[in-house]
mmCIF file of C-alpha atoms and ligand atoms in Angstrom:
data_model
loop_
_atom_site.group_PDB
_atom_site.id
_atom_site.type_symbol
_atom_site.label_atom_id
_atom_site.label_comp_id
_atom_site.label_asym_id
_atom_site.label_seq_id
_atom_site.Cartn_x
_atom_site.Cartn_y
_atom_site.Cartn_z
ATOM 1 C CA MET A 1 -20.394 -20.191 156.513
ATOM 2 C CA ALA A 2 -18.949 -19.444 159.927
ATOM 3 C CA GLN A 3 -17.292 -16.104 160.655
ATOM 4 C CA PHE A 4 -13.522 -16.346 160.344
ATOM 5 C CA ILE A 5 -10.867 -13.947 161.597
ATOM 6 C CA GLN A 6 -7.269 -14.384 160.545
ATOM 7 C CA LEU A 7 -4.669 -12.834 162.823
ATOM 8 C CA VAL A 8 -1.605 -14.715 161.559
ATOM 9 C CA GLU A 9 0.373 -14.000 158.463
ATOM 10 C CA GLN A 10 1.921 -16.937 156.701
ATOM 11 C CA ARG A 11 5.393 -15.461 156.490
ATOM 12 C CA THR A 12 6.637 -12.610 158.612
ATOM 13 C CA GLN A 13 10.016 -11.237 159.544
ATOM 14 C CA CYS A 14 9.192 -12.272 163.111
ATOM 15 C CA ILE A 15 8.839 -15.937 162.134
ATOM 16 C CA ASP A 16 12.088 -15.841 160.187
ATOM 17 C CA ASP A 17 14.018 -14.259 163.058
ATOM 18 C CA GLU A 18 12.688 -16.738 165.598
ATOM 19 C CA LEU A 19 13.450 -19.710 163.363
ATOM 20 C CA VAL A 20 16.930 -18.561 162.425
ATOM 21 C CA ALA A 21 17.802 -17.830 166.079
ATOM 22 C CA GLY A 22 16.729 -21.368 167.007
ATOM 23 C CA LEU A 23 18.437 -23.089 164.094
ATOM 24 C CA THR A 24 21.754 -21.320 164.597
ATOM 25 C CA ALA A 25 21.875 -21.793 168.390
ATOM 26 C CA THR A 26 24.545 -24.209 169.683
ATOM 27 C CA GLN A 27 21.751 -26.667 170.471
ATOM 28 C CA ALA A 28 19.530 -26.171 167.441
ATOM 29 C CA THR A 29 15.882 -25.860 168.499
ATOM 30 C CA THR A 30 12.581 -25.082 166.811
ATOM 31 C CA SER A 31 9.255 -24.270 168.418
ATOM 32 C CA PRO A 32 6.773 -27.200 168.235
ATOM 33 C CA LYS A 33 4.268 -24.894 166.541
ATOM 34 C CA TYR A 34 6.211 -25.340 163.274
ATOM 35 C CA LEU A 35 5.172 -29.007 163.251
ATOM 36 C CA TYR A 36 1.672 -27.865 162.242
ATOM 37 C CA ASP A 37 1.448 -26.792 158.639
ATOM 38 C CA ALA A 38 -1.461 -28.278 156.635
ATOM 39 C CA LEU A 39 0.297 -31.647 156.189
ATOM 40 C CA GLY A 40 1.611 -31.624 159.762
ATOM 41 C CA SER A 41 -1.934 -31.176 161.057
ATOM 42 C CA LYS A 42 -3.075 -34.156 158.971
ATOM 43 C CA LEU A 43 -0.161 -36.257 160.191
ATOM 44 C CA PHE A 44 -1.045 -35.333 163.750
ATOM 45 C CA GLU A 45 -4.602 -36.531 163.089
ATOM 46 C CA ALA A 46 -3.095 -39.829 161.910
ATOM 47 C CA ILE A 47 -0.954 -40.039 165.074
ATOM 48 C CA CYS A 48 -4.153 -39.805 167.109
ATOM 49 C CA GLU A 49 -5.371 -42.999 165.382
ATOM 50 C CA LEU A 50 -2.242 -45.012 166.197
ATOM 51 C CA PRO A 51 -2.504 -47.928 168.624
ATOM 52 C CA GLU A 52 0.594 -46.679 170.481
ATOM 53 C CA TYR A 53 -0.709 -43.102 170.904
ATOM 54 C CA TYR A 54 -3.001 -43.626 173.897
ATOM 55 C CA PRO A 55 -3.686 -39.945 174.896
ATOM 56 C CA THR A 56 -6.423 -39.224 172.331
ATOM 57 C CA ARG A 57 -8.540 -42.323 172.894
ATOM 58 C CA THR A 58 -7.992 -42.298 176.657
ATOM 59 C CA GLU A 59 -9.078 -38.683 176.878
ATOM 60 C CA ALA A 60 -12.060 -39.401 174.587
ATOM 61 C CA LYS A 61 -13.174 -42.188 176.931
ATOM 62 C CA ILE A 62 -12.941 -39.839 179.917
ATOM 63 C CA PHE A 63 -15.072 -37.251 178.106
ATOM 64 C CA GLY A 64 -17.477 -39.965 176.940
ATOM 65 C CA LYS A 65 -18.009 -41.236 180.452
ATOM 66 C CA HIS A 66 -18.061 -37.967 182.390
ATOM 67 C CA ALA A 67 -19.348 -35.284 179.975
ATOM 68 C CA GLN A 68 -22.643 -34.886 181.856
ATOM 69 C CA GLU A 69 -20.844 -34.401 185.180
ATOM 70 C CA MET A 70 -18.519 -31.906 183.495
ATOM 71 C CA ALA A 71 -21.487 -29.952 182.111
ATOM 72 C CA GLN A 72 -22.990 -29.870 185.600
ATOM 73 C CA ALA A 73 -19.748 -28.543 187.082
ATOM 74 C CA ILE A 74 -19.360 -25.945 184.309
ATOM 75 C CA GLY A 75 -22.931 -24.854 183.496
ATOM 76 C CA LEU A 76 -24.617 -24.386 180.092
ATOM 77 C CA GLY A 77 -24.516 -21.506 177.596
ATOM 78 C CA THR A 78 -20.791 -20.845 177.736
ATOM 79 C CA THR A 79 -18.597 -19.096 175.209
ATOM 80 C CA LEU A 80 -16.545 -22.167 174.368
ATOM 81 C CA ILE A 81 -13.037 -21.131 173.328
ATOM 82 C CA ASP A 82 -11.210 -24.082 171.802
ATOM 83 C CA LEU A 83 -7.446 -23.561 171.897
ATOM 84 C CA GLY A 84 -5.653 -25.459 169.108
ATOM 85 C CA ALA A 85 -8.979 -26.669 167.744
ATOM 86 C CA GLY A 86 -7.596 -28.518 164.672
ATOM 87 C CA ASN A 87 -10.526 -30.472 163.223
ATOM 88 C CA CYS A 88 -12.816 -29.226 166.051
ATOM 89 C CA ALA A 89 -13.951 -32.825 166.713
ATOM 90 C CA LYS A 90 -13.275 -32.926 170.465
ATOM 91 C CA ALA A 91 -15.314 -29.823 171.193
ATOM 92 C CA ALA A 92 -18.078 -30.901 168.808
ATOM 93 C CA ASN A 93 -18.510 -34.109 170.825
ATOM 94 C CA LEU A 94 -19.251 -31.969 173.878
ATOM 95 C CA PHE A 95 -21.835 -29.705 172.183
ATOM 96 C CA PRO A 96 -24.849 -31.880 173.106
ATOM 97 C CA CYS A 97 -23.958 -31.803 176.819
ATOM 98 C CA LEU A 98 -22.434 -28.324 177.103
ATOM 99 C CA GLN A 99 -24.798 -26.480 174.720
ATOM 100 C CA PRO A 100 -22.445 -23.532 174.203
ATOM 101 C CA ALA A 101 -23.888 -20.133 173.223
ATOM 102 C CA GLN A 102 -20.876 -19.409 171.072
ATOM 103 C CA TYR A 103 -18.067 -21.624 169.766
ATOM 104 C CA VAL A 104 -14.665 -20.027 169.093
ATOM 105 C CA PRO A 105 -12.128 -22.461 167.619
ATOM 106 C CA ILE A 106 -8.589 -21.046 167.491
ATOM 107 C CA ASP A 107 -5.650 -22.541 165.609
ATOM 108 C CA ILE A 108 -2.423 -21.441 163.984
ATOM 109 C CA SER A 109 -3.063 -23.781 161.025
ATOM 110 C CA VAL A 110 -5.427 -21.344 159.315
ATOM 111 C CA GLU A 111 -6.648 -23.196 156.227
ATOM 112 C CA PHE A 112 -7.184 -26.447 158.085
ATOM 113 C CA LEU A 113 -9.227 -24.621 160.726
ATOM 114 C CA ARG A 114 -11.252 -22.697 158.152
ATOM 115 C CA ASP A 115 -12.352 -25.963 156.503
ATOM 116 C CA SER A 116 -13.134 -27.612 159.840
ATOM 117 C CA VAL A 117 -15.230 -24.745 161.202
ATOM 118 C CA ASN A 118 -17.190 -24.341 157.965
ATOM 119 C CA LYS A 119 -18.093 -28.050 157.987
ATOM 120 C CA LEU A 120 -19.064 -27.870 161.653
ATOM 121 C CA GLN A 121 -21.229 -24.804 161.129
ATOM 122 C CA GLN A 122 -23.279 -26.775 158.593
ATOM 123 C CA GLN A 123 -23.737 -29.542 161.142
ATOM 124 C CA PHE A 124 -24.682 -27.139 163.962
ATOM 125 C CA PRO A 125 -26.323 -24.132 162.260
ATOM 126 C CA ASP A 126 -27.781 -22.819 165.547
ATOM 127 C CA ILE A 127 -24.475 -22.310 167.327
ATOM 128 C CA ASP A 128 -22.777 -18.977 166.670
ATOM 129 C CA MET A 129 -19.247 -19.835 165.474
ATOM 130 C CA VAL A 130 -16.246 -17.544 165.113
ATOM 131 C CA GLY A 131 -13.095 -19.248 163.830
ATOM 132 C CA VAL A 132 -9.868 -17.448 164.714
ATOM 133 C CA GLY A 133 -6.550 -18.119 162.987
ATOM 134 C CA MET A 134 -3.922 -16.999 165.472
ATOM 135 C CA ASP A 135 -0.908 -18.043 167.496
ATOM 136 C CA PHE A 136 -2.476 -18.047 170.958
ATOM 137 C CA SER A 137 0.798 -19.168 172.563
ATOM 138 C CA VAL A 138 2.170 -15.679 171.821
ATOM 139 C CA ASP A 139 -0.874 -13.538 172.586
ATOM 140 C CA LEU A 140 -4.261 -14.543 173.970
ATOM 141 C CA ARG A 141 -6.074 -11.259 173.251
ATOM 142 C CA LEU A 142 -9.299 -12.271 171.553
ATOM 143 C CA PRO A 143 -11.109 -10.394 168.775
ATOM 144 C CA LYS A 144 -14.127 -8.244 169.697
ATOM 145 C CA ASN A 145 -16.645 -10.678 168.155
ATOM 146 C CA VAL A 146 -15.854 -13.148 170.940
ATOM 147 C CA ARG A 147 -18.420 -12.872 173.735
ATOM 148 C CA SER A 148 -16.959 -11.990 177.119
ATOM 149 C CA GLU A 149 -19.751 -13.792 179.013
ATOM 150 C CA LYS A 150 -19.018 -17.076 180.705
ATOM 151 C CA ARG A 151 -15.845 -17.899 178.866
ATOM 152 C CA LEU A 152 -14.858 -21.551 179.050
ATOM 153 C CA PHE A 153 -11.376 -22.207 177.726
ATOM 154 C CA PHE A 154 -11.064 -25.716 176.337
ATOM 155 C CA TYR A 155 -7.539 -27.053 176.015
ATOM 156 C CA PRO A 156 -7.693 -30.815 175.477
ATOM 157 C CA GLY A 157 -5.119 -33.296 174.216
ATOM 158 C CA SER A 158 -2.450 -32.462 176.784
ATOM 159 C CA SER A 159 -1.097 -29.675 174.601
ATOM 160 C CA ILE A 160 -0.160 -27.891 177.832
ATOM 161 C CA GLY A 161 2.604 -30.529 177.991
ATOM 162 C CA ASN A 162 4.246 -28.905 174.969
ATOM 163 C CA PHE A 163 5.060 -25.795 177.039
ATOM 164 C CA MET A 164 8.113 -25.572 179.293
ATOM 165 C CA PRO A 165 6.715 -25.575 182.862
ATOM 166 C CA ASP A 166 7.483 -21.866 183.412
ATOM 167 C CA ASP A 167 5.805 -20.968 180.129
ATOM 168 C CA ALA A 168 2.850 -23.207 181.023
ATOM 169 C CA LEU A 169 2.411 -21.140 184.179
ATOM 170 C CA VAL A 170 2.488 -17.863 182.247
ATOM 171 C CA PHE A 171 0.017 -19.267 179.708
ATOM 172 C CA LEU A 172 -2.384 -20.536 182.386
ATOM 173 C CA ARG A 173 -2.257 -17.093 184.029
ATOM 174 C CA GLN A 174 -3.183 -15.514 180.693
ATOM 175 C CA ILE A 175 -6.151 -17.880 180.386
ATOM 176 C CA LYS A 176 -7.206 -17.006 183.901
ATOM 177 C CA SER A 177 -7.238 -13.291 183.157
ATOM 178 C CA ALA A 178 -9.054 -13.857 179.836
ATOM 179 C CA CYS A 179 -11.733 -15.830 181.775
ATOM 180 C CA MET A 180 -12.198 -12.914 184.145
ATOM 181 C CA GLN A 181 -13.137 -10.459 181.371
ATOM 182 C CA GLY A 182 -16.840 -9.672 181.456
ATOM 183 C CA ASP A 183 -19.153 -9.520 184.402
ATOM 184 C CA VAL A 184 -20.875 -12.893 184.304
ATOM 185 C CA ALA A 185 -19.461 -15.816 186.313
ATOM 186 C CA ASP A 186 -16.674 -17.487 184.379
ATOM 187 C CA GLY A 187 -16.853 -20.892 182.758
ATOM 188 C CA GLY A 188 -13.221 -21.525 183.700
ATOM 189 C CA LEU A 189 -10.801 -23.945 182.114
ATOM 190 C CA LEU A 190 -11.403 -27.498 180.924
ATOM 191 C CA ILE A 191 -8.038 -29.062 180.182
ATOM 192 C CA GLY A 192 -6.589 -32.482 179.306
ATOM 193 C CA VAL A 193 -3.312 -33.529 180.888
ATOM 194 C CA ASP A 194 -1.141 -36.558 180.162
ATOM 195 C CA LEU A 195 0.111 -38.314 183.288
ATOM 196 C CA VAL A 196 3.461 -39.925 184.138
ATOM 197 C CA LYS A 197 3.520 -43.663 183.424
ATOM 198 C CA GLU A 198 5.831 -46.533 182.492
ATOM 199 C CA ASN A 199 8.674 -45.461 180.151
ATOM 200 C CA SER A 200 8.011 -48.153 177.533
ATOM 201 C CA ILE A 201 4.435 -46.935 176.989
ATOM 202 C CA LEU A 202 5.606 -43.347 176.614
ATOM 203 C CA ASP A 203 8.501 -44.253 174.300
ATOM 204 C CA ALA A 204 6.240 -46.258 171.981
ATOM 205 C CA ALA A 205 3.655 -43.456 171.829
ATOM 206 C CA TYR A 206 6.263 -41.071 170.380
ATOM 207 C CA ASP A 207 8.159 -43.550 168.188
ATOM 208 C CA ASP A 208 5.479 -45.725 166.595
ATOM 209 C CA VAL A 209 6.112 -48.770 164.440
ATOM 210 C CA LEU A 210 4.427 -47.310 161.323
ATOM 211 C CA GLY A 211 6.670 -44.264 161.457
ATOM 212 C CA VAL A 212 3.822 -41.727 161.445
ATOM 213 C CA THR A 213 5.398 -39.726 164.277
ATOM 214 C CA ALA A 214 8.694 -39.849 162.381
ATOM 215 C CA SER A 215 6.945 -38.378 159.308
ATOM 216 C CA PHE A 216 5.259 -35.748 161.486
ATOM 217 C CA ASN A 217 8.652 -34.722 162.859
ATOM 218 C CA LEU A 218 10.445 -34.830 159.483
ATOM 219 C CA ASN A 219 7.689 -32.783 157.859
ATOM 220 C CA LEU A 220 8.917 -29.920 160.030
ATOM 221 C CA LEU A 221 11.921 -29.706 157.688
ATOM 222 C CA LEU A 222 9.634 -29.387 154.649
ATOM 223 C CA HIS A 223 7.807 -26.603 156.475
ATOM 224 C CA LEU A 224 11.120 -24.866 157.292
ATOM 225 C CA ASN A 225 12.216 -25.195 153.665
ATOM 226 C CA ARG A 226 9.062 -23.330 152.643
ATOM 227 C CA LEU A 227 9.122 -20.728 155.412
ATOM 228 C CA LEU A 228 12.815 -19.892 155.140
ATOM 229 C CA ASP A 229 13.502 -20.973 151.573
ATOM 230 C CA ALA A 230 16.018 -23.393 153.119
ATOM 231 C CA ASP A 231 17.432 -26.584 151.583
ATOM 232 C CA PHE A 232 17.081 -29.296 154.255
ATOM 233 C CA ASP A 233 17.403 -32.723 152.589
ATOM 234 C CA LEU A 234 14.916 -34.945 154.460
ATOM 235 C CA ARG A 235 16.797 -38.130 153.492
ATOM 236 C CA GLU A 236 19.692 -36.959 155.646
ATOM 237 C CA TRP A 237 17.681 -36.792 158.893
ATOM 238 C CA ARG A 238 16.002 -39.260 161.244
ATOM 239 C CA HIS A 239 13.396 -38.990 163.983
ATOM 240 C CA ARG A 240 14.183 -39.535 167.668
ATOM 241 C CA GLY A 241 11.455 -39.631 170.312
ATOM 242 C CA PHE A 242 12.000 -40.837 173.898
ATOM 243 C CA PHE A 243 11.046 -40.197 177.518
ATOM 244 C CA ASN A 244 13.515 -38.186 179.591
ATOM 245 C CA ASP A 245 12.876 -39.499 183.111
ATOM 246 C CA LYS A 246 14.720 -36.757 184.954
ATOM 247 C CA LEU A 247 12.784 -33.938 183.308
ATOM 248 C CA SER A 248 9.532 -35.904 183.102
ATOM 249 C CA ARG A 249 9.129 -35.149 179.435
ATOM 250 C CA ILE A 250 9.113 -36.758 176.027
ATOM 251 C CA GLU A 251 11.728 -35.194 173.789
ATOM 252 C CA MET A 252 11.520 -35.194 170.004
ATOM 253 C CA HIS A 253 14.613 -34.490 167.965
ATOM 254 C CA LEU A 254 15.705 -34.671 164.348
ATOM 255 C CA GLU A 255 19.148 -36.238 164.069
ATOM 256 C CA ALA A 256 21.550 -35.578 161.191
ATOM 257 C CA LEU A 257 22.539 -38.805 159.383
ATOM 258 C CA SER A 258 25.596 -37.164 157.797
ATOM 259 C CA ASP A 259 27.811 -34.094 158.069
ATOM 260 C CA GLN A 260 25.978 -31.444 156.083
ATOM 261 C CA THR A 261 25.435 -27.754 155.477
ATOM 262 C CA VAL A 262 21.934 -26.288 155.329
ATOM 263 C CA ARG A 263 21.489 -22.964 153.562
ATOM 264 C CA TRP A 264 18.809 -20.291 153.344
ATOM 265 C CA PRO A 265 18.988 -16.706 152.016
ATOM 266 C CA ASN A 266 21.480 -14.834 154.231
ATOM 267 C CA GLY A 267 22.082 -17.835 156.468
ATOM 268 C CA VAL A 268 23.798 -21.163 156.846
ATOM 269 C CA ARG A 269 24.161 -23.885 159.482
ATOM 270 C CA ARG A 270 26.647 -26.729 159.510
ATOM 271 C CA PHE A 271 25.445 -29.934 161.177
ATOM 272 C CA GLU A 272 27.708 -32.826 162.092
ATOM 273 C CA ARG A 273 26.524 -36.428 161.811
ATOM 274 C CA GLY A 274 24.567 -37.271 164.986
ATOM 275 C CA GLU A 275 23.848 -33.629 165.804
ATOM 276 C CA ARG A 276 20.229 -32.965 166.656
ATOM 277 C CA ILE A 277 17.549 -30.311 166.270
ATOM 278 C CA HIS A 278 15.312 -30.355 169.347
ATOM 279 C CA THR A 279 11.799 -30.056 167.926
ATOM 280 C CA GLU A 280 9.386 -30.758 170.780
ATOM 281 C CA ASN A 281 8.958 -31.493 174.485
ATOM 282 C CA SER A 282 5.853 -33.134 175.872
ATOM 283 C CA TYR A 283 5.807 -32.859 179.663
ATOM 284 C CA LYS A 284 4.021 -35.509 181.689
ATOM 285 C CA TYR A 285 2.526 -34.445 185.025
ATOM 286 C CA THR A 286 1.274 -36.206 188.135
ATOM 287 C CA ARG A 287 -2.246 -35.327 189.303
ATOM 288 C CA GLN A 288 -0.803 -33.368 192.196
ATOM 289 C CA SER A 289 1.903 -31.549 190.233
ATOM 290 C CA PHE A 290 -0.684 -30.309 187.742
ATOM 291 C CA ILE A 291 -3.157 -29.200 190.401
ATOM 292 C CA SER A 292 -0.279 -27.269 192.023
ATOM 293 C CA LEU A 293 0.446 -25.587 188.683
ATOM 294 C CA LEU A 294 -3.225 -24.593 188.285
ATOM 295 C CA THR A 295 -3.303 -23.251 191.830
ATOM 296 C CA GLU A 296 -0.098 -21.280 191.276
ATOM 297 C CA ALA A 297 -1.721 -19.789 188.163
ATOM 298 C CA GLY A 298 -4.612 -18.589 190.321
ATOM 299 C CA PHE A 299 -7.263 -21.197 189.485
ATOM 300 C CA GLU A 300 -9.409 -22.746 192.183
ATOM 301 C CA ASN A 301 -12.108 -25.384 192.724
ATOM 302 C CA VAL A 302 -10.274 -27.966 190.657
ATOM 303 C CA THR A 303 -12.263 -31.081 189.717
ATOM 304 C CA THR A 304 -10.469 -33.992 188.028
ATOM 305 C CA TRP A 305 -11.589 -37.029 186.037
ATOM 306 C CA THR A 306 -9.295 -39.866 185.018
ATOM 307 C CA ASP A 307 -9.339 -43.317 183.362
ATOM 308 C CA PRO A 308 -9.063 -46.581 185.319
ATOM 309 C CA GLN A 309 -5.307 -46.896 184.544
ATOM 310 C CA GLN A 310 -4.739 -43.255 185.491
ATOM 311 C CA TRP A 311 -2.907 -42.564 182.244
ATOM 312 C CA PHE A 312 -4.685 -39.298 181.473
ATOM 313 C CA MET A 313 -6.612 -36.651 183.383
ATOM 314 C CA VAL A 314 -9.208 -34.020 182.521
ATOM 315 C CA CYS A 315 -9.442 -31.052 184.919
ATOM 316 C CA HIS A 316 -11.982 -28.287 185.291
ATOM 317 C CA ALA A 317 -10.906 -25.253 187.289
ATOM 318 C CA ARG A 318 -12.556 -21.917 188.026
ATOM 319 C CA ALA A 319 -10.752 -18.626 187.505
HETATM 320 C C1 AVI B 1 -0.203 -31.869 170.486
HETATM 321 N N1 AVI B 1 0.570 -32.559 171.504
HETATM 322 C C2 AVI B 1 -0.161 -32.670 172.754
HETATM 323 C C3 AVI B 1 1.129 -33.847 171.069
HETATM 324 C C4 AVI B 1 1.889 -34.501 172.237
HETATM 325 O O1 AVI B 1 1.574 -35.644 172.534
HETATM 326 O O2 AVI B 1 2.736 -33.845 172.832
HETATM 327 C C5 AVI B 1 2.048 -33.663 169.885
HETATM 328 C C6 AVI B 1 2.724 -34.907 169.458
HETATM 329 N N2 AVI B 1 3.987 -35.023 169.201
HETATM 330 C C7 AVI B 1 4.251 -36.233 168.839
HETATM 331 N N3 AVI B 1 3.177 -36.966 168.903
HETATM 332 C C8 AVI B 1 2.179 -36.135 169.271
#
């Protein structure tokens, strides 16, 4: 069994306060991290299989084609820190080329991660693995068991797009300083970024015909019901997912299908028909706008790889 460190509690006052503040704001909002309970993580895996959801397979093709070049740019024997590891599959595909000395998958979805890392440890018994259950978007301080040598932060899947640009900058700066800990040359950051493209392709990717993304979004309400002991009725809500051209981002919302009141202990929120809860943004960058963001965060020597249609980009940058 792999080592596992759990730094998140399932239900804290902090979570409640954050959720209630978001739900009772004039424009109701929830952090996208609440999309990922155990079922949400499985639904996200299903999204990645959808024909409309191009990011996963496009990124996989880029890694498949250029992994050797990436390993040459990065070097072997890194401490591979996988942010939002989920089922750990993307990093595992890179093990043969990258040959990490230590693998550190981190995810907020603790039980899902625990299962994934234990299975992976059986497959790769020679790699030292330390699974960490934590919310790295809040605090990137790593436990002591994580080697400080040659840290390579791995952040695939364009999850950086789920941060507001200002928060993305703060987060990238945190990664940069975490790379700099230790006295051996850093491994840097290997990150996947979704690129701006035709609206119809983006719209379809976040509002698929099978309704898997709709289920993923609606499942957030089940999660909130559990976390807050609230009484959202899922039949009274629908999914909305579309590209907002001006802000260069996909927006996901849950829209009330009727006037209704949602209750939880010590709290209540009235929603009118058509009112929305903003549940996620997914920013789309151009190659240049993302390189500028990396540079502003203090990274240098940026190398990029993309697919022939230039729909997705993988970047390596040194701290
Ligand atoms: C995890 N993240 C990069 C996904 C995205 O594309 O923004 C989450 C997602 N939301 C809906 N579909 C996928």
